[in-house]
Short mmCIF file of C-alpha atoms in Angstrom, two decimals:
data_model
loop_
_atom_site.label_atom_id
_atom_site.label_comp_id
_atom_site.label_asym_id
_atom_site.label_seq_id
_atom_site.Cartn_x
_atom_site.Cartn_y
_atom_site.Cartn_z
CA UNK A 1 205.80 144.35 137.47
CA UNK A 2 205.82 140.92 135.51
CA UNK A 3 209.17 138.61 136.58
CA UNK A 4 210.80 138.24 133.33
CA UNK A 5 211.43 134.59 134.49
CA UNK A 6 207.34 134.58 134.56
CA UNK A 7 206.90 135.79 130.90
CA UNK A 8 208.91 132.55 129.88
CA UNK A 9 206.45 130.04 130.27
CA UNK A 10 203.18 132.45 129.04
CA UNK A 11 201.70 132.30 125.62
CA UNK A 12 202.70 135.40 123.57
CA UNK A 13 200.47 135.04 120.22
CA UNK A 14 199.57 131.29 120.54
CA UNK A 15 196.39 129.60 121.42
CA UNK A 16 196.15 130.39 124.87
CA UNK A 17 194.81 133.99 125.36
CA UNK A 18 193.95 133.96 128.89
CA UNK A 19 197.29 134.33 130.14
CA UNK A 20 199.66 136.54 127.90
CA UNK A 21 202.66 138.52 127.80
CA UNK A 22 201.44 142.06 127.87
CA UNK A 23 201.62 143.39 124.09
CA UNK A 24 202.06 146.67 124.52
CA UNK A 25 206.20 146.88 125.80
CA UNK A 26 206.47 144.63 121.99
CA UNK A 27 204.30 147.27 120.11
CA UNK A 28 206.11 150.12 120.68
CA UNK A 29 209.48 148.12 120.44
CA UNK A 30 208.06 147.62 116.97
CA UNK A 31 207.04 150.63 116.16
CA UNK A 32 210.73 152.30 117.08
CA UNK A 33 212.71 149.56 115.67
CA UNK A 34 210.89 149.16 112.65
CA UNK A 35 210.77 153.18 111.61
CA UNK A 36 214.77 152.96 112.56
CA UNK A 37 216.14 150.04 110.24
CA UNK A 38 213.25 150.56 107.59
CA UNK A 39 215.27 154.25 107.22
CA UNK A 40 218.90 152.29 107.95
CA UNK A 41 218.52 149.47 105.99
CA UNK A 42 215.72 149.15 103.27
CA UNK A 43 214.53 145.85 104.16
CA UNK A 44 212.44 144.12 102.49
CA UNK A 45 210.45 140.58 102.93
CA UNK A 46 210.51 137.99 100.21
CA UNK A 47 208.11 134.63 99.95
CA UNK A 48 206.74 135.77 103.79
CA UNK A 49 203.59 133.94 102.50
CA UNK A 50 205.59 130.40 103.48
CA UNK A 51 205.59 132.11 107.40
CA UNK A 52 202.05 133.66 106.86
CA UNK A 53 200.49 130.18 106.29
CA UNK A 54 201.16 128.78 109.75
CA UNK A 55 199.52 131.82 111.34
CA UNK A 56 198.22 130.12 114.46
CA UNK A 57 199.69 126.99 113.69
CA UNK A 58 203.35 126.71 115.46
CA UNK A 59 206.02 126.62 113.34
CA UNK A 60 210.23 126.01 113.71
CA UNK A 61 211.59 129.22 112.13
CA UNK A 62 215.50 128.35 111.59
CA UNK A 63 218.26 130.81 110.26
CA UNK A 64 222.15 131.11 109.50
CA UNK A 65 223.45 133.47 112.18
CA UNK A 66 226.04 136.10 110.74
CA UNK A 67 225.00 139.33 112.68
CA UNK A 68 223.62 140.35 116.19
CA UNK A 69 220.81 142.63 113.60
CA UNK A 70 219.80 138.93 112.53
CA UNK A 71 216.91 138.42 115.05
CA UNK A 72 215.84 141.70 115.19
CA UNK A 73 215.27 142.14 111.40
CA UNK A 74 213.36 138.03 111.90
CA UNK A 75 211.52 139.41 114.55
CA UNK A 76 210.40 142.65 113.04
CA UNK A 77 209.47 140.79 109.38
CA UNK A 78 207.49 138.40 111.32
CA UNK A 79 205.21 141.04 113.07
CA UNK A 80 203.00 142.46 113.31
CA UNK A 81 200.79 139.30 112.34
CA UNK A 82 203.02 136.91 114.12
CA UNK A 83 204.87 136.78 117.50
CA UNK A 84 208.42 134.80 117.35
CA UNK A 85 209.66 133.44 120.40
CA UNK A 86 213.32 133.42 120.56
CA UNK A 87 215.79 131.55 122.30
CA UNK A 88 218.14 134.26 123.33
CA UNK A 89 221.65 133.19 125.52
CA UNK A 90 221.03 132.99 129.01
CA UNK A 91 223.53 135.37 130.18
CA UNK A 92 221.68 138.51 128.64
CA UNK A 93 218.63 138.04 130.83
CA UNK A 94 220.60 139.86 133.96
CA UNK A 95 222.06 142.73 131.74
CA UNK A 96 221.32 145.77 133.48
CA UNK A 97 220.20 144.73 136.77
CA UNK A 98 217.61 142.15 134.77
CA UNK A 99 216.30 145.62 132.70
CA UNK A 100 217.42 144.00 129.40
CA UNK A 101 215.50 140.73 130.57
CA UNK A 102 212.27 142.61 130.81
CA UNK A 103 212.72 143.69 127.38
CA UNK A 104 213.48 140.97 125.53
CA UNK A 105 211.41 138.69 127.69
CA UNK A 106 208.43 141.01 126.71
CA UNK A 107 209.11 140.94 123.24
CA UNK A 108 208.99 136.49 123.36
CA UNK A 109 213.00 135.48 124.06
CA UNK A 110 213.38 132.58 126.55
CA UNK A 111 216.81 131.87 127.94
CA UNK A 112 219.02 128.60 126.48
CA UNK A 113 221.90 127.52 128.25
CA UNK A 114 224.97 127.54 125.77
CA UNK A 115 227.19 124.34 125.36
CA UNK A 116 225.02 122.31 127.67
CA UNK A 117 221.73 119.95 126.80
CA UNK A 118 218.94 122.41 128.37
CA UNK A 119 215.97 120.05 128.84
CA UNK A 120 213.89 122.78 130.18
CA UNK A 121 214.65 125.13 127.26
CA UNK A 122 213.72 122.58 125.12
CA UNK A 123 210.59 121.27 126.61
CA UNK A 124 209.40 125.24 126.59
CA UNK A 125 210.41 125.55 122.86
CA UNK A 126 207.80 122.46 122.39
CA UNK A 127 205.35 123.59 124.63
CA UNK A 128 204.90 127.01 122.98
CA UNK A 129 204.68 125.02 119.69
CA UNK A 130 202.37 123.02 120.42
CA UNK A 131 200.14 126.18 121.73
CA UNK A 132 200.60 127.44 118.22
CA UNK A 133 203.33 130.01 118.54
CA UNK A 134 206.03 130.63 116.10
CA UNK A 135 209.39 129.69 118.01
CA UNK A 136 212.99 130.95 116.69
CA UNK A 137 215.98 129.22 116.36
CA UNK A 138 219.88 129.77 115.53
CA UNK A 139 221.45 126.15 115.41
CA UNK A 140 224.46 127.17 114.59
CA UNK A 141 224.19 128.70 118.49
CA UNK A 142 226.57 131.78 117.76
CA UNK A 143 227.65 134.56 115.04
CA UNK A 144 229.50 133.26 112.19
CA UNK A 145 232.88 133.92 112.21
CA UNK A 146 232.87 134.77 115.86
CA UNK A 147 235.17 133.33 118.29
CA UNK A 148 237.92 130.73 118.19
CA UNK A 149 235.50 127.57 117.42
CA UNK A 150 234.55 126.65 113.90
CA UNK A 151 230.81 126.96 112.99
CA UNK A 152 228.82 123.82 114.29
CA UNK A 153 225.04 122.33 113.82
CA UNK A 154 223.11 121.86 116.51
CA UNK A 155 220.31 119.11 116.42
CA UNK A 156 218.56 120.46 119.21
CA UNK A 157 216.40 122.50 116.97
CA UNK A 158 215.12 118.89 114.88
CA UNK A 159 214.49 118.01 118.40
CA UNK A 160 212.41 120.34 119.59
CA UNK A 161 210.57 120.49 116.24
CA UNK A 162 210.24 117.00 116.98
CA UNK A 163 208.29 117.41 120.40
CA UNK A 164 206.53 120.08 119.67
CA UNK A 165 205.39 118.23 116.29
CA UNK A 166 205.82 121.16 114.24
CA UNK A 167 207.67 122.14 110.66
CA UNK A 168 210.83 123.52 110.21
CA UNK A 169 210.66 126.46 108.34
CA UNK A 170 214.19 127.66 107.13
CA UNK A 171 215.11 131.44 106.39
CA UNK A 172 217.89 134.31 106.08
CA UNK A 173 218.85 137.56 106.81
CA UNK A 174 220.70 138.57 103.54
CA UNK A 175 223.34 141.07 104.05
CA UNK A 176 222.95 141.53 107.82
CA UNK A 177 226.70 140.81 108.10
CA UNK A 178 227.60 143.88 106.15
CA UNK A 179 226.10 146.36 108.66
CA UNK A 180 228.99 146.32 110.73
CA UNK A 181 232.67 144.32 110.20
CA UNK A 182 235.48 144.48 112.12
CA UNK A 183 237.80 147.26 111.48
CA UNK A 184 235.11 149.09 109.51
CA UNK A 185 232.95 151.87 110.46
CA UNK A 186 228.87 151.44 109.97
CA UNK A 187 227.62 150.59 107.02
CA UNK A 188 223.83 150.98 105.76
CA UNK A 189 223.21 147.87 103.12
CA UNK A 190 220.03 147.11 101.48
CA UNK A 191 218.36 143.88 103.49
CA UNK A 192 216.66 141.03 102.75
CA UNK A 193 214.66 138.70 104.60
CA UNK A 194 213.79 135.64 102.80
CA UNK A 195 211.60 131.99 102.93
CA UNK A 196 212.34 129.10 102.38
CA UNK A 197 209.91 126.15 102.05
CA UNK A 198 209.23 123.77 105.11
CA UNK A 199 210.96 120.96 105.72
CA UNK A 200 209.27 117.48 107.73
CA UNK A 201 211.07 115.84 110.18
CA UNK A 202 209.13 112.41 108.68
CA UNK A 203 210.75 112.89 105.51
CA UNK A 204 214.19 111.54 106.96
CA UNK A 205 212.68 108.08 108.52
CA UNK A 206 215.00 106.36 106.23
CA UNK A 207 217.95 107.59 107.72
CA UNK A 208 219.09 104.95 111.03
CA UNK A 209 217.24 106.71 114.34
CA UNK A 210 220.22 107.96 115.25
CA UNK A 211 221.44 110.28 112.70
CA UNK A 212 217.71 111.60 111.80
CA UNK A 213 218.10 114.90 114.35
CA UNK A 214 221.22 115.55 113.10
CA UNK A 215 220.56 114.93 109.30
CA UNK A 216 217.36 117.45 109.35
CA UNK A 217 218.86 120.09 110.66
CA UNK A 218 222.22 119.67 108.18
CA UNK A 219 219.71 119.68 105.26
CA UNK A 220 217.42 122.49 106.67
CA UNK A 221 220.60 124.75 107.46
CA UNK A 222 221.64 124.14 104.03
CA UNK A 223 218.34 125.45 102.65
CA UNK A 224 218.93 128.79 104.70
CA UNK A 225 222.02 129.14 103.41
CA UNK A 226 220.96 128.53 99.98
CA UNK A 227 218.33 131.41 100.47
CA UNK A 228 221.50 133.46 101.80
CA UNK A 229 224.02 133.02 99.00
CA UNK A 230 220.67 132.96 96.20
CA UNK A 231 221.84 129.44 94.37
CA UNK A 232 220.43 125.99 94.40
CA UNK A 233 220.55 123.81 97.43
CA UNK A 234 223.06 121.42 96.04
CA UNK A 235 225.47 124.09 94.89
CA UNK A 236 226.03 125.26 98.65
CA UNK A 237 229.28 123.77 100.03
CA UNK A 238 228.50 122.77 103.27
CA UNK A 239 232.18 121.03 103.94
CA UNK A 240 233.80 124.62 103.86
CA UNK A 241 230.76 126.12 105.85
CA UNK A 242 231.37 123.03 108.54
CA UNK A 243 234.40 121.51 108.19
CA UNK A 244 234.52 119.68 111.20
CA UNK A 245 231.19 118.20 111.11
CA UNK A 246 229.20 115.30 109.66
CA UNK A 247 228.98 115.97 105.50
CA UNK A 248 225.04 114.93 104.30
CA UNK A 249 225.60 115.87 100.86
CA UNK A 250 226.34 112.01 99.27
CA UNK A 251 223.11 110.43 101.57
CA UNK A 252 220.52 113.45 100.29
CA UNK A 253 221.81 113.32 96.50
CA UNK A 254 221.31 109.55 96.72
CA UNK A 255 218.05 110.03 98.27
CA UNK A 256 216.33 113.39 97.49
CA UNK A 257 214.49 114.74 100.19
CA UNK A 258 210.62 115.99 98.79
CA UNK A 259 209.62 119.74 98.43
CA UNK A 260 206.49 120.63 100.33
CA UNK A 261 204.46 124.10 99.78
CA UNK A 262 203.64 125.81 102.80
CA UNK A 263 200.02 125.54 102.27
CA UNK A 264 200.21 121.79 101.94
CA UNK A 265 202.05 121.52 105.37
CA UNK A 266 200.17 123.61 107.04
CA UNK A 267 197.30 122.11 106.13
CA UNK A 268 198.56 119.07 107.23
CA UNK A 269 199.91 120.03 110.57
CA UNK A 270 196.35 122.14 111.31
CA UNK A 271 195.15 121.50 114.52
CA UNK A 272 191.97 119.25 115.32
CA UNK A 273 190.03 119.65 118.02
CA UNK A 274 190.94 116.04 119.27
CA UNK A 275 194.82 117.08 119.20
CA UNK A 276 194.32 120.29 121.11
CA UNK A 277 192.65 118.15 124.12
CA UNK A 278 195.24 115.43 124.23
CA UNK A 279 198.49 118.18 124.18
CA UNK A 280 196.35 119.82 126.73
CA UNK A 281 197.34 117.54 129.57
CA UNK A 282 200.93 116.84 128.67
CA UNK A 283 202.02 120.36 128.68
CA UNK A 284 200.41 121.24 131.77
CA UNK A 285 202.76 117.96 133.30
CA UNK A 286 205.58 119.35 131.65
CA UNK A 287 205.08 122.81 132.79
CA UNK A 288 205.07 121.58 136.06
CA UNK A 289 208.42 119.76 135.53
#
């Protein structure tokens, strides 16, 4: 048997086919899971073209985080054409005498150290970009509403877009929240995955180097969110959401950030033959970091 530890650092739907994670552990995980919450839950996909047009291209998929049924609705609306590889807390990779690990390692989760700055989580984020995979991210790290801390934005996810030169491609899980809240018994709400449109990490040069990371991912997050609560961008209130962090919304109405179609960024970010040979040698040196 594979060591889940193993599974982290092969391709699972990118480039590379000549060494893969085994598809057939995710096919039938698919299969079950999908019958169960199509029955459940009713979901349904909206605007999955804006995912559909980086097939084979890597893309950033970001999303609000409001409900442990948030990445496995992402991960079942993004098959069975794409793979997403998760970042997935590091702790859950020992559940179950490592069992769980096998699972979700199969199915493309990596583990991410919470709280710390995980270079090697990040670097294999990049990596699998830059083999074309589809990589998913939760910057606000942890469950809404969860826990003593107030919500926070992490950059890490502008910075790992940023090595593995990829989009950003912000989306929500409408209504996973409802499912189950505290004090309430189980609850079987219609679902809706939704698309956003990409956002470049190039398009917020004008901001000073430092607060670029950190201004990407405030603007992308407020795109999923604006997906989530179905208004314009500039009608979410992003103070209330975050109140103890950094407030964008003065810089971005002063300087609009452009609106790209998938297509066009895609096509843009399509791989040439010249690319693919010069990433080559750089991930090999960083897989052997």
């Amino acid at each position: 048997m594979l060591k889940y530890e193993d599974m982290w650092d092969m391709s699972l739907g990118g480039a590379t086919k000549d060494n893969e994670v085994p598809h057939w552990c995710g096919n039938i995980l698919y299969v079950i899971l999908c019958a169960i919450s199509k029955t459940c839950w009713r979901w349904k996909v909206e605007h999955r073209e804006n995912l559909r047009a980086f097939k084979g291209q890597g893309v950033l998929v970001i999303a609000n985080h409001t409900s442990f049924l948030d990445v496995v609705i992402m991960w079942l609306a993004n098959r069975p054409a794409q793979w997403t590889r998760f970042m997935a807390r590091d702790t859950l990779f020992d559940n179950g005498g490592g069992l769980l690990g096998q699972i979700i390692s199969r199915v493309g989760a990596f583990p991410v150290s919470r709280d710390t700055a995980d270079r090697t989580s990040l670097k294999r984020a990049a990596r699998m970009l830059k083999n074309g995979e589809t990589v998913g991210i939760m910057p606000e790290g942890t469950r809404r509403g969860k826990g003593s801390k107030p919500s926070e934005i992490h950059a890490g996810a502008a910075f790992v877009a940023k090595m593995g030169k990829a989009p950003i491609l912000p989306m929500t899980v409408r209504d996973a929240e409802k499912v189950k809240q505290k004090g309430q018994r189980l609850r079987f709400p219609k679902i809706t995955v939704d698309y956003g449109n990409p956002v470049l990490l190039s398009d917020f040069d004008f901001l000073p180097k430092a607060d670029r990371l950190e201004g990407c991912m405030w603007y992308a997050m407020r795109e999923c969110f604006a997906l989530s609560q179905r208004v314009p961008a500039e009608e979410v209130d992003m103070v209330a959401l975050f109140p103890t962090g950094r407030d964008f919304t003065a810089v971005f109405a002063e300087h609009p950030i452009p609106k790209h179609t998938a297509q066009e960024v895609a096509a843009q970010f399509a791989p040439k033959p010249a690319d693919a040979a010069a990433d080559k040698q750089p991930a090999e040196q960083d897989k052997a970091e």
